[in-house]
PDB file of C-alpha atoms and ligand atoms in Angstrom:
ATOM      1  CA  MET A1044      -2.992  -1.592 -23.001  1.00 77.00           C
ATOM      2  CA  THR A1045      -1.396  -4.865 -24.320  1.00 90.00           C
ATOM      3  CA  TYR A1046       0.499  -6.556 -21.653  1.00 97.00           C
ATOM      4  CA  ASN A1047       3.591  -8.773 -22.110  1.00 97.00           C
ATOM      5  CA  SER A1048       4.567  -9.864 -18.619  1.00 98.00           C
ATOM      6  CA  ILE A1049       2.058 -10.697 -15.826  1.00 98.00           C
ATOM      7  CA  VAL A1050       2.997 -11.602 -12.282  1.00 98.00           C
ATOM      8  CA  ILE A1051      -0.053 -12.952 -10.144  1.00 99.00           C
ATOM      9  CA  LEU A1052       0.087 -13.285  -6.380  1.00 98.00           C
ATOM     10  CA  THR A1053      -2.579 -15.565  -4.775  1.00 98.00           C
ATOM     11  CA  GLY A1054      -3.558 -16.138  -1.143  1.00 98.00           C
ATOM     12  CA  SER A1055      -5.928 -18.455   0.754  1.00 96.00           C
ATOM     13  CA  GLY A1056      -8.987 -16.569  -0.588  1.00 97.00           C
ATOM     14  CA  ILE A1057      -8.629 -18.279  -4.016  1.00 98.00           C
ATOM     15  CA  SER A1058      -8.975 -21.604  -2.344  1.00 97.00           C
ATOM     16  CA  ALA A1059     -11.921 -20.684  -0.044  1.00 96.00           C
ATOM     17  CA  GLU A1060     -14.511 -21.984  -2.574  1.00 97.00           C
ATOM     18  CA  SER A1061     -12.767 -25.254  -2.768  1.00 98.00           C
ATOM     19  CA  GLY A1062     -13.489 -25.721   0.852  1.00 94.00           C
ATOM     20  CA  LEU A1063     -10.136 -24.758   2.372  1.00 93.00           C
ATOM     21  CA  LYS A1064     -10.278 -22.389   5.338  1.00 88.00           C
ATOM     22  CA  THR A1065      -8.572 -18.988   5.120  1.00 88.00           C
ATOM     23  CA  PHE A1066      -6.434 -17.734   7.972  1.00 84.00           C
ATOM     24  CA  ARG A1067      -8.384 -14.401   8.419  1.00 76.00           C
ATOM     25  CA  ASP A1068     -11.918 -15.637   8.262  1.00 72.00           C
ATOM     26  CA  ASN A1069     -11.343 -17.749  11.467  1.00 65.00           C
ATOM     27  CA  GLY A1070     -10.749 -14.898  13.731  1.00 61.00           C
ATOM     28  CA  GLY A1071      -7.021 -15.085  13.296  1.00 56.00           C
ATOM     29  CA  LEU A1072      -6.983 -18.836  14.356  1.00 59.00           C
ATOM     30  CA  TRP A1073      -5.358 -21.055  11.855  1.00 74.00           C
ATOM     31  CA  GLU A1074      -7.824 -24.084  11.785  1.00 69.00           C
ATOM     32  CA  GLY A1075      -8.370 -23.495  15.530  1.00 79.00           C
ATOM     33  CA  HIS A1076      -4.710 -22.933  16.571  1.00 86.00           C
ATOM     34  CA  ALA A1077      -2.761 -19.913  17.398  1.00 89.00           C
ATOM     35  CA  MET A1078      -0.288 -19.019  14.633  1.00 88.00           C
ATOM     36  CA  GLU A1079       2.594 -19.055  17.216  1.00 91.00           C
ATOM     37  CA  ASP A1080       1.778 -22.577  18.062  1.00 94.00           C
ATOM     38  CA  VAL A1081       1.642 -24.177  14.769  1.00 95.00           C
ATOM     39  CA  ALA A1082       3.305 -21.749  12.063  1.00 95.00           C
ATOM     40  CA  THR A1083       6.579 -20.730  13.775  1.00 97.00           C
ATOM     41  CA  PRO A1084       9.948 -22.598  14.322  1.00 97.00           C
ATOM     42  CA  GLU A1085       9.524 -21.914  18.140  1.00 97.00           C
ATOM     43  CA  GLY A1086       6.106 -23.647  18.051  1.00 97.00           C
ATOM     44  CA  PHE A1087       7.632 -26.647  16.175  1.00 97.00           C
ATOM     45  CA  ALA A1088      10.494 -26.877  18.659  1.00 96.00           C
ATOM     46  CA  ARG A1089       8.102 -26.593  21.515  1.00 97.00           C
ATOM     47  CA  ASP A1090       5.573 -29.207  20.364  1.00 97.00           C
ATOM     48  CA  PRO A1091       6.506 -31.107  17.200  1.00 97.00           C
ATOM     49  CA  GLU A1092       3.597 -33.527  17.767  1.00 97.00           C
ATOM     50  CA  LEU A1093       1.051 -30.649  17.555  1.00 96.00           C
ATOM     51  CA  VAL A1094       2.663 -29.114  14.477  1.00 97.00           C
ATOM     52  CA  HIS A1095       2.956 -32.450  12.725  1.00 97.00           C
ATOM     53  CA  LYS A1096      -0.684 -33.282  13.496  1.00 96.00           C
ATOM     54  CA  PHE A1097      -1.698 -29.802  12.304  1.00 94.00           C
ATOM     55  CA  TYR A1098       0.017 -30.245   8.869  1.00 96.00           C
ATOM     56  CA  ASN A1099      -0.736 -33.905   8.526  1.00 97.00           C
ATOM     57  CA  GLU A1100      -4.516 -33.041   8.748  1.00 94.00           C
ATOM     58  CA  ARG A1101      -4.177 -30.268   6.156  1.00 94.00           C
ATOM     59  CA  ARG A1102      -2.122 -32.564   3.916  1.00 97.00           C
ATOM     60  CA  ALA A1103      -4.785 -35.286   4.212  1.00 97.00           C
ATOM     61  CA  GLN A1104      -7.504 -32.728   3.457  1.00 95.00           C
ATOM     62  CA  LEU A1105      -6.063 -32.023   0.038  1.00 97.00           C
ATOM     63  CA  LYS A1106      -7.402 -35.487  -1.057  1.00 97.00           C
ATOM     64  CA  THR A1107     -11.032 -34.305  -0.400  1.00 97.00           C
ATOM     65  CA  VAL A1108     -10.895 -30.900  -2.241  1.00 98.00           C
ATOM     66  CA  LYS A1109     -10.366 -29.849  -5.821  1.00 98.00           C
ATOM     67  CA  PRO A1110      -9.358 -26.783  -7.893  1.00 98.00           C
ATOM     68  CA  ASN A1111     -12.170 -24.284  -8.568  1.00 98.00           C
ATOM     69  CA  ALA A1112     -13.006 -22.118 -11.510  1.00 98.00           C
ATOM     70  CA  ALA A1113     -10.545 -19.458 -10.324  1.00 99.00           C
ATOM     71  CA  HIS A1114      -7.541 -21.833 -10.258  1.00 98.00           C
ATOM     72  CA  LEU A1115      -8.604 -23.227 -13.671  1.00 98.00           C
ATOM     73  CA  ALA A1116      -8.901 -19.726 -15.191  1.00 98.00           C
ATOM     74  CA  LEU A1117      -5.362 -18.861 -14.151  1.00 98.00           C
ATOM     75  CA  ALA A1118      -4.112 -22.114 -15.721  1.00 98.00           C
ATOM     76  CA  PHE A1119      -5.909 -21.208 -18.895  1.00 98.00           C
ATOM     77  CA  LEU A1120      -4.444 -17.636 -18.865  1.00 98.00           C
ATOM     78  CA  GLU A1121      -0.934 -19.072 -18.655  1.00 98.00           C
ATOM     79  CA  GLU A1122      -1.721 -21.415 -21.554  1.00 98.00           C
ATOM     80  CA  ARG A1123      -3.280 -18.898 -23.849  1.00 98.00           C
ATOM     81  CA  PHE A1124      -1.512 -15.602 -23.065  1.00 97.00           C
ATOM     82  CA  HIS A1125       0.918 -14.537 -25.658  1.00 96.00           C
ATOM     83  CA  GLY A1126       3.421 -13.275 -22.994  1.00 97.00           C
ATOM     84  CA  SER A1127       4.773 -14.628 -19.695  1.00 98.00           C
ATOM     85  CA  VAL A1128       2.723 -15.386 -16.710  1.00 98.00           C
ATOM     86  CA  LEU A1129       4.385 -16.024 -13.306  1.00 98.00           C
ATOM     87  CA  LEU A1130       2.134 -17.286 -10.618  1.00 99.00           C
ATOM     88  CA  VAL A1131       3.449 -16.678  -7.010  1.00 99.00           C
ATOM     89  CA  THR A1132       1.250 -18.207  -4.345  1.00 98.00           C
ATOM     90  CA  GLN A1133       1.297 -17.829  -0.611  1.00 98.00           C
ATOM     91  CA  ASN A1134      -0.774 -20.981  -0.375  1.00 98.00           C
ATOM     92  CA  VAL A1135       0.621 -24.319   0.631  1.00 98.00           C
ATOM     93  CA  ASP A1136      -2.203 -26.428  -1.036  1.00 98.00           C
ATOM     94  CA  ASN A1137      -1.606 -27.930  -4.319  1.00 98.00           C
ATOM     95  CA  LEU A1138      -4.747 -26.674  -6.138  1.00 98.00           C
ATOM     96  CA  HIS A1139      -2.878 -24.369  -8.604  1.00 98.00           C
ATOM     97  CA  GLN A1140      -0.700 -27.378  -9.647  1.00 98.00           C
ATOM     98  CA  ARG A1141      -3.746 -29.687 -10.016  1.00 98.00           C
ATOM     99  CA  ALA A1142      -5.514 -27.019 -12.119  1.00 98.00           C
ATOM    100  CA  GLY A1143      -2.619 -27.085 -14.571  1.00 98.00           C
ATOM    101  CA  SER A1144      -0.634 -23.960 -13.816  1.00 98.00           C
ATOM    102  CA  LYS A1145       3.086 -24.576 -14.570  1.00 98.00           C
ATOM    103  CA  ASN A1146       5.108 -21.447 -13.963  1.00 98.00           C
ATOM    104  CA  ILE A1147       4.486 -21.390 -10.115  1.00 98.00           C
ATOM    105  CA  ILE A1148       6.516 -20.207  -7.094  1.00 98.00           C
ATOM    106  CA  PRO A1149       4.905 -21.535  -3.868  1.00 98.00           C
ATOM    107  CA  MET A1150       6.679 -18.933  -1.804  1.00 98.00           C
ATOM    108  CA  HIS A1151       5.423 -20.254   1.551  1.00 98.00           C
ATOM    109  CA  GLY A1152       6.273 -23.918   0.823  1.00 98.00           C
ATOM    110  CA  GLU A1153       3.980 -26.836   0.083  1.00 98.00           C
ATOM    111  CA  LEU A1154       1.988 -29.329   2.137  1.00 98.00           C
ATOM    112  CA  LYS A1155       3.037 -32.109  -0.333  1.00 98.00           C
ATOM    113  CA  LYS A1156       6.700 -31.612   0.295  1.00 98.00           C
ATOM    114  CA  LYS A1157       8.879 -32.407   3.359  1.00 98.00           C
ATOM    115  CA  ARG A1158      12.321 -31.060   4.417  1.00 98.00           C
ATOM    116  CA  HIS A1159      15.136 -32.927   6.328  1.00 98.00           C
ATOM    117  CA  ILE A1160      15.759 -31.124   9.564  1.00 96.00           C
ATOM    118  CA  HIS A1161      19.570 -31.712   9.237  1.00 97.00           C
ATOM    119  CA  THR A1162      20.379 -31.718   5.534  1.00 98.00           C
ATOM    120  CA  SER A1163      17.472 -29.340   4.433  1.00 97.00           C
ATOM    121  CA  GLU A1164      16.953 -31.896   1.512  1.00 98.00           C
ATOM    122  CA  VAL A1165      13.347 -31.454   0.139  1.00 98.00           C
ATOM    123  CA  ALA A1166      11.324 -34.443  -0.992  1.00 98.00           C
ATOM    124  CA  ASP A1167       7.787 -35.261  -1.957  1.00 98.00           C
ATOM    125  CA  CYS A1168       5.427 -35.985   0.920  1.00 98.00           C
ATOM    126  CA  ASP A1169       2.031 -37.713   0.431  1.00 96.00           C
ATOM    127  CA  GLU A1170       1.517 -39.259   3.748  1.00 94.00           C
ATOM    128  CA  ALA A1171       1.567 -38.302   7.393  1.00 97.00           C
ATOM    129  CA  LEU A1172       4.997 -37.258   8.836  1.00 98.00           C
ATOM    130  CA  ASP A1173       6.150 -39.057  12.021  1.00 97.00           C
ATOM    131  CA  PRO A1174       7.009 -36.441  14.634  1.00 96.00           C
ATOM    132  CA  LYS A1175       9.720 -38.690  15.834  1.00 95.00           C
ATOM    133  CA  GLY A1176      11.214 -38.688  12.332  1.00 96.00           C
ATOM    134  CA  LEU A1177      13.908 -36.459  10.836  1.00 97.00           C
ATOM    135  CA  TRP A1178      11.625 -34.594   8.455  1.00 98.00           C
ATOM    136  CA  ARG A1179       9.667 -31.286   8.965  1.00 98.00           C
ATOM    137  CA  PRO A1180       6.878 -29.863   6.773  1.00 98.00           C
ATOM    138  CA  HIS A1181       8.438 -27.909   3.804  1.00 98.00           C
ATOM    139  CA  ILE A1182       6.500 -24.943   4.997  1.00 98.00           C
ATOM    140  CA  VAL A1183       7.773 -21.352   5.471  1.00 98.00           C
ATOM    141  CA  TRP A1184       6.803 -20.433   8.998  1.00 98.00           C
ATOM    142  CA  PHE A1185       6.629 -16.882  10.444  1.00 96.00           C
ATOM    143  CA  GLY A1186      10.209 -15.591  11.015  1.00 97.00           C
ATOM    144  CA  GLU A1187      11.542 -17.763   8.097  1.00 98.00           C
ATOM    145  CA  MET A1188      12.653 -16.401   4.766  1.00 98.00           C
ATOM    146  CA  PRO A1189      10.082 -17.121   1.908  1.00 98.00           C
ATOM    147  CA  LEU A1190      11.393 -19.213  -1.059  1.00 98.00           C
ATOM    148  CA  GLU A1191      12.780 -17.800  -4.297  1.00 98.00           C
ATOM    149  CA  MET A1192      12.559 -14.157  -3.274  1.00 98.00           C
ATOM    150  CA  SER A1193      15.222 -12.946  -5.806  1.00 98.00           C
ATOM    151  CA  ARG A1194      13.360 -14.694  -8.671  1.00 98.00           C
ATOM    152  CA  ILE A1195      10.168 -13.057  -7.507  1.00 98.00           C
ATOM    153  CA  SER A1196      11.812  -9.522  -7.333  1.00 98.00           C
ATOM    154  CA  GLU A1197      13.226  -9.878 -10.743  1.00 98.00           C
ATOM    155  CA  ALA A1198       9.777 -10.803 -12.090  1.00 98.00           C
ATOM    156  CA  LEU A1199       8.083  -8.011 -10.344  1.00 98.00           C
ATOM    157  CA  GLN A1200      10.677  -5.484 -11.842  1.00 98.00           C
ATOM    158  CA  LYS A1201      10.034  -6.866 -15.324  1.00 98.00           C
ATOM    159  CA  ALA A1202       6.174  -7.020 -14.952  1.00 98.00           C
ATOM    160  CA  ASP A1203       3.781  -4.632 -16.781  1.00 98.00           C
ATOM    161  CA  LEU A1204       0.770  -6.183 -14.931  1.00 98.00           C
ATOM    162  CA  PHE A1205       0.606  -7.166 -11.214  1.00 98.00           C
ATOM    163  CA  ILE A1206      -2.558  -9.052 -10.097  1.00 98.00           C
ATOM    164  CA  SER A1207      -3.244  -9.921  -6.464  1.00 98.00           C
ATOM    165  CA  ILE A1208      -6.023 -12.468  -5.793  1.00 98.00           C
ATOM    166  CA  GLY A1209      -7.603 -13.600  -2.620  1.00 98.00           C
ATOM    167  CA  THR A1210      -5.177 -12.152  -0.002  1.00 97.00           C
ATOM    168  CA  SER A1211      -5.752  -9.781   2.911  1.00 94.00           C
ATOM    169  CA  SER A1212      -2.242  -8.372   2.308  1.00 96.00           C
ATOM    170  CA  THR A1213      -1.414  -8.773   6.012  1.00 93.00           C
ATOM    171  CA  VAL A1214       1.602 -11.098   5.579  1.00 95.00           C
ATOM    172  CA  TYR A1215       5.027  -9.687   4.523  1.00 97.00           C
ATOM    173  CA  PRO A1216       7.023  -9.676   2.295  1.00 98.00           C
ATOM    174  CA  ALA A1217       4.152 -10.810  -0.095  1.00 98.00           C
ATOM    175  CA  ALA A1218       2.007  -7.765   1.024  1.00 97.00           C
ATOM    176  CA  GLY A1219       4.703  -5.469  -0.215  1.00 97.00           C
ATOM    177  CA  PHE A1220       4.818  -6.876  -3.804  1.00 98.00           C
ATOM    178  CA  VAL A1221       2.344  -4.230  -4.973  1.00 98.00           C
ATOM    179  CA  THR A1222       4.830  -1.524  -3.918  1.00 97.00           C
ATOM    180  CA  GLU A1223       7.678  -3.400  -5.763  1.00 97.00           C
ATOM    181  CA  ALA A1224       5.552  -3.477  -8.945  1.00 98.00           C
ATOM    182  CA  SER A1225       4.241   0.083  -8.761  1.00 94.00           C
ATOM    183  CA  HIS A1226       5.740   0.785 -12.205  1.00 97.00           C
ATOM    184  CA  ALA A1227       3.225  -1.725 -13.615  1.00 98.00           C
ATOM    185  CA  ASP A1228      -0.601  -1.732 -13.770  1.00 98.00           C
ATOM    186  CA  THR A1229      -1.768  -3.131 -10.541  1.00 98.00           C
ATOM    187  CA  VAL A1230      -5.191  -4.889  -9.962  1.00 98.00           C
ATOM    188  CA  GLU A1231      -6.559  -6.452  -6.831  1.00 98.00           C
ATOM    189  CA  LEU A1232      -9.212  -9.163  -7.205  1.00 98.00           C
ATOM    190  CA  ASN A1233     -10.686  -9.970  -3.725  1.00 98.00           C
ATOM    191  CA  LEU A1234     -13.934 -10.641  -1.804  1.00 97.00           C
ATOM    192  CA  GLU A1235     -13.597  -7.306  -0.107  1.00 96.00           C
ATOM    193  CA  PRO A1236     -11.011  -4.400   0.035  1.00 95.00           C
ATOM    194  CA  SER A1237      -7.775  -5.736   1.507  1.00 93.00           C
ATOM    195  CA  HIS A1238      -5.289  -3.726   3.792  1.00 87.00           C
ATOM    196  CA  ALA A1239      -3.530  -2.615   0.649  1.00 94.00           C
ATOM    197  CA  SER A1240      -6.404  -1.896  -1.670  1.00 95.00           C
ATOM    198  CA  ILE A1241      -5.557   1.832  -1.869  1.00 96.00           C
ATOM    199  CA  MET A1242      -2.115   0.827  -3.384  1.00 97.00           C
ATOM    200  CA  PHE A1243      -3.825  -0.764  -6.462  1.00 98.00           C
ATOM    201  CA  ASP A1244      -4.755   1.070  -9.685  1.00 98.00           C
ATOM    202  CA  ARG A1245      -7.856  -1.061  -9.916  1.00 98.00           C
ATOM    203  CA  ALA A1246      -9.830  -3.266  -7.547  1.00 97.00           C
ATOM    204  CA  ILE A1247     -12.489  -5.770  -8.484  1.00 98.00           C
ATOM    205  CA  HIS A1248     -14.521  -7.190  -5.473  1.00 97.00           C
ATOM    206  CA  GLY A1249     -16.462 -10.494  -5.546  1.00 98.00           C
ATOM    207  CA  LYS A1250     -16.027 -14.296  -5.311  1.00 98.00           C
ATOM    208  CA  ALA A1251     -13.033 -15.605  -6.980  1.00 98.00           C
ATOM    209  CA  THR A1252     -14.790 -18.208  -8.854  1.00 98.00           C
ATOM    210  CA  GLU A1253     -16.693 -15.311 -10.513  1.00 98.00           C
ATOM    211  CA  ILE A1254     -14.344 -12.391 -10.791  1.00 98.00           C
ATOM    212  CA  VAL A1255     -11.219 -14.305 -11.811  1.00 98.00           C
ATOM    213  CA  PRO A1256     -12.686 -16.106 -14.890  1.00 98.00           C
ATOM    214  CA  ALA A1257     -14.131 -12.820 -15.917  1.00 98.00           C
ATOM    215  CA  PHE A1258     -10.897 -10.886 -15.657  1.00 98.00           C
ATOM    216  CA  VAL A1259      -8.933 -13.632 -17.544  1.00 98.00           C
ATOM    217  CA  LYS A1260     -11.582 -13.372 -20.316  1.00 97.00           C
ATOM    218  CA  GLU A1261     -11.011  -9.596 -20.395  1.00 97.00           C
ATOM    219  CA  LEU A1262      -7.227  -9.954 -20.512  1.00 97.00           C
ATOM    220  CA  LEU A1263      -7.304 -12.565 -23.294  1.00 96.00           C
ATOM    221  CA  GLU A1264      -9.726 -10.451 -25.458  1.00 93.00           C
ATOM    222  CA  GLU A1265      -7.346  -7.367 -25.275  1.00 81.00           C
ATOM    223  CA  LYS A1266      -5.491  -6.898 -28.459  1.00 62.00           C
TER     224      LYS A1266
HETATM  225  C1  BV8 B1187       9.947 -13.027   7.127  1.00 81.06           C
HETATM  226  C2  BV8 B1187       2.778 -20.964   5.764  1.00 81.06           C
HETATM  227  C3  BV8 B1187      12.130 -12.411   7.714  1.00 81.06           C
HETATM  228  C4  BV8 B1187       2.122 -21.386   7.013  1.00 81.06           C
HETATM  229  C5  BV8 B1187       2.533 -18.629   5.932  1.00 81.06           C
HETATM  230  C6  BV8 B1187       7.820 -10.872  13.970  1.00 81.06           C
HETATM  231  C7  BV8 B1187       8.807 -11.890  13.761  1.00 81.06           C
HETATM  232  C8  BV8 B1187       9.229 -12.468  12.513  1.00 81.06           C
HETATM  233  C9  BV8 B1187       8.510 -11.913  11.441  1.00 81.06           C
HETATM  234  C10 BV8 B1187       7.642 -10.905  11.557  1.00 81.06           C
HETATM  235  C11 BV8 B1187       7.224 -10.350  12.818  1.00 81.06           C
HETATM  236  N1  BV8 B1187       6.261  -9.445  12.610  1.00 81.06           N
HETATM  237  C12 BV8 B1187       6.034  -9.289  11.261  1.00 81.06           C
HETATM  238  C13 BV8 B1187       6.835 -10.199  10.713  1.00 81.06           C
HETATM  239  C14 BV8 B1187       6.836 -10.464   9.275  1.00 81.06           C
HETATM  240  C15 BV8 B1187       5.894 -11.610   9.092  1.00 81.06           C
HETATM  241  C16 BV8 B1187       4.508 -11.090   8.890  1.00 81.06           C
HETATM  242  O1  BV8 B1187       4.210 -10.542   7.861  1.00 81.06           O
HETATM  243  N2  BV8 B1187       3.643 -11.142   9.868  1.00 81.06           N
HETATM  244  C17 BV8 B1187       2.294 -10.565   9.807  1.00 81.06           C
HETATM  245  C18 BV8 B1187       1.206 -11.514  10.476  1.00 81.06           C
HETATM  246  C19 BV8 B1187       2.296  -9.312  10.445  1.00 81.06           C
HETATM  247  N3  BV8 B1187       6.331 -12.361   7.975  1.00 81.06           N
HETATM  248  C20 BV8 B1187       7.211 -13.417   8.024  1.00 81.06           C
HETATM  249  O2  BV8 B1187       7.556 -13.858   9.060  1.00 81.06           O
HETATM  250  C21 BV8 B1187       7.734 -13.854   6.886  1.00 81.06           C
HETATM  251  N4  BV8 B1187       9.112 -14.098   6.924  1.00 81.06           N
HETATM  252  O3  BV8 B1187       9.551 -12.005   7.299  1.00 81.06           O
HETATM  253  O4  BV8 B1187      11.160 -13.446   7.244  1.00 81.06           O
HETATM  254  C22 BV8 B1187      13.465 -12.784   7.463  1.00 81.06           C
HETATM  255  C23 BV8 B1187      14.287 -12.009   6.757  1.00 81.06           C
HETATM  256  C24 BV8 B1187      15.500 -12.327   6.531  1.00 81.06           C
HETATM  257  C25 BV8 B1187      15.940 -13.656   6.830  1.00 81.06           C
HETATM  258  C26 BV8 B1187      15.081 -14.566   7.461  1.00 81.06           C
HETATM  259  C27 BV8 B1187      13.835 -14.153   7.782  1.00 81.06           C
HETATM  260  C28 BV8 B1187       7.098 -15.323   6.422  1.00 81.06           C
HETATM  261  C29 BV8 B1187       5.579 -15.266   6.250  1.00 81.06           C
HETATM  262  C30 BV8 B1187       5.199 -16.618   5.845  1.00 81.06           C
HETATM  263  C31 BV8 B1187       4.303 -17.308   6.992  1.00 81.06           C
HETATM  264  N5  BV8 B1187       3.757 -18.512   6.377  1.00 81.06           N
HETATM  265  N6  BV8 B1187       2.079 -19.716   5.412  1.00 81.06           N
HETATM  266  C32 BV8 B1187       0.878 -22.164   6.712  1.00 81.06           C
HETATM  267  O5  BV8 B1187       0.186 -21.890   5.664  1.00 81.06           O
HETATM  268  O6  BV8 B1187       0.496 -22.938   7.595  1.00 81.06           O
HETATM  269  S1  BV8 B1187       1.606 -17.105   5.708  1.00 81.06           S
HETATM  270  C33 BV8 B1187       0.023 -17.648   5.876  1.00 81.06           C
HETATM  271  O7  BV8 B1187      -0.716 -16.508   6.008  1.00 81.06           O
HETATM  272  C34 BV8 B1187      -0.539 -18.301   4.679  1.00 81.06           C
HETATM  273  O8  BV8 B1187       0.417 -18.555   3.578  1.00 81.06           O
HETATM  274  C35 BV8 B1187      -1.637 -17.428   4.110  1.00 81.06           C
HETATM  275  O9  BV8 B1187      -1.591 -17.231   2.851  1.00 81.06           O
HETATM  276  C36 BV8 B1187      -1.268 -16.218   4.778  1.00 81.06           C
HETATM  277  C37 BV8 B1187      -2.571 -15.436   5.223  1.00 81.06           C
HETATM  278  O10 BV8 B1187      -2.711 -14.620   4.301  1.00 81.06           O
HETATM  279  P1  BV8 B1187      -3.829 -14.678   3.188  1.00 81.06           P
HETATM  280  O11 BV8 B1187      -3.505 -15.746   2.233  1.00 81.06           O
HETATM  281  O12 BV8 B1187      -4.097 -13.348   2.656  1.00 81.06           O
HETATM  282  O13 BV8 B1187      -5.150 -15.274   3.945  1.00 81.06           O
HETATM  283  P2  BV8 B1187      -6.219 -14.367   4.771  1.00 81.06           P
HETATM  284  O14 BV8 B1187      -7.056 -15.374   5.399  1.00 81.06           O
HETATM  285  O15 BV8 B1187      -5.372 -13.355   5.561  1.00 81.06           O
HETATM  286  O16 BV8 B1187      -6.997 -13.517   3.646  1.00 81.06           O
HETATM  287  C38 BV8 B1187      -7.827 -14.199   2.744  1.00 81.06           C
HETATM  288  C39 BV8 B1187      -8.396 -13.083   1.853  1.00 81.06           C
HETATM  289  O17 BV8 B1187      -9.254 -13.751   0.899  1.00 81.06           O
HETATM  290  C40 BV8 B1187      -9.276 -12.234   2.634  1.00 81.06           C
HETATM  291  O18 BV8 B1187      -8.941 -10.744   2.206  1.00 81.06           O
HETATM  292  C41 BV8 B1187     -10.660 -12.461   2.186  1.00 81.06           C
HETATM  293  O19 BV8 B1187     -11.496 -11.321   2.001  1.00 81.06           O
HETATM  294  C42 BV8 B1187     -10.434 -13.062   0.845  1.00 81.06           C
HETATM  295  N7  BV8 B1187     -11.410 -14.170   0.394  1.00 81.06           N
HETATM  296  C43 BV8 B1187     -12.137 -14.983   1.207  1.00 81.06           C
HETATM  297  N8  BV8 B1187     -12.922 -15.732   0.469  1.00 81.06           N
HETATM  298  C44 BV8 B1187     -12.769 -15.346  -0.845  1.00 81.06           C
HETATM  299  C45 BV8 B1187     -11.820 -14.375  -0.792  1.00 81.06           C
HETATM  300  N9  BV8 B1187     -11.528 -13.595  -1.980  1.00 81.06           N
HETATM  301  C46 BV8 B1187     -12.172 -14.061  -3.138  1.00 81.06           C
HETATM  302  N10 BV8 B1187     -13.044 -15.100  -3.198  1.00 81.06           N
HETATM  303  C47 BV8 B1187     -13.357 -15.731  -2.018  1.00 81.06           C
HETATM  304  N11 BV8 B1187     -14.216 -16.679  -2.030  1.00 81.06           N
END
């Protein structure tokens, strides 16, 4: 089958081998914190100092990690594929961007951006945010609407291949994308079967730095 329009969804598993913690593999604790305390608007209202400290630490950590072979393979696919490639990531790190991917939708926001709490203006953010300031992390918390959902739905409708990489498929609406793309061929690349594995036409299990470059090679060799 020759594909023309690929949509890729990535989750924290694609960044695991770069040294960034995943959500699931820490017993549901997000870097030692309960999700409710650090990844909800209520948690932010309750304790802005804790939430800013949590995101300031993760933002600073980005300087110490780099993209891995899986991020680089996806950037290579976008560059060499004859059709369209849209990369939708649940991750808030900047590793896809640093790997060279261009057509990206960071649907859960970005550590390297901040949002004004009154005007909602979004701006670059390289340093620590001051809890007493007027900016919050530009991150989509639980209970908040992910970014660019209509653009994502449109792309899923048009796709003839949907690839899900490094996600446990526990977080919605991202976990529902495979259903929206059920008219397309659907492939899951993950360390182990996810909650949604049975929804996929094909599943390839292994470490992202091994299975993603191999799958990209297979895609680019297809005539
Ligand atoms: C919404 C930013 C509605 C934060 C994130 C009650 C109240 C409100 C909402 C809900 C509710 N109950 C349910 C919901 C919906 C909720 C949801 O889905 N909850 C789940 C937990 C049940 N969703 C939402 O709230 C979403 N918003 O519904 O809004 C709405 C409607 C209209 C109008 C307004 C609002 C918003 C969800 C976004 C939350 N923010 N991120 C931050 O990052 O700090 S989600 C967060 O979880 C991260 O983005 C992360 O990506 C994600 C965890 O998922 P994964 O990426 O899959 O990571 P995980 O660790 O789970 O899995 C890693 C996988 O990788 C594993 O399978 C592992 O095997 C694999 N792996 C590990 N190593 C490797 C590997 N694979 C390959 N190679 C390796 N080396």
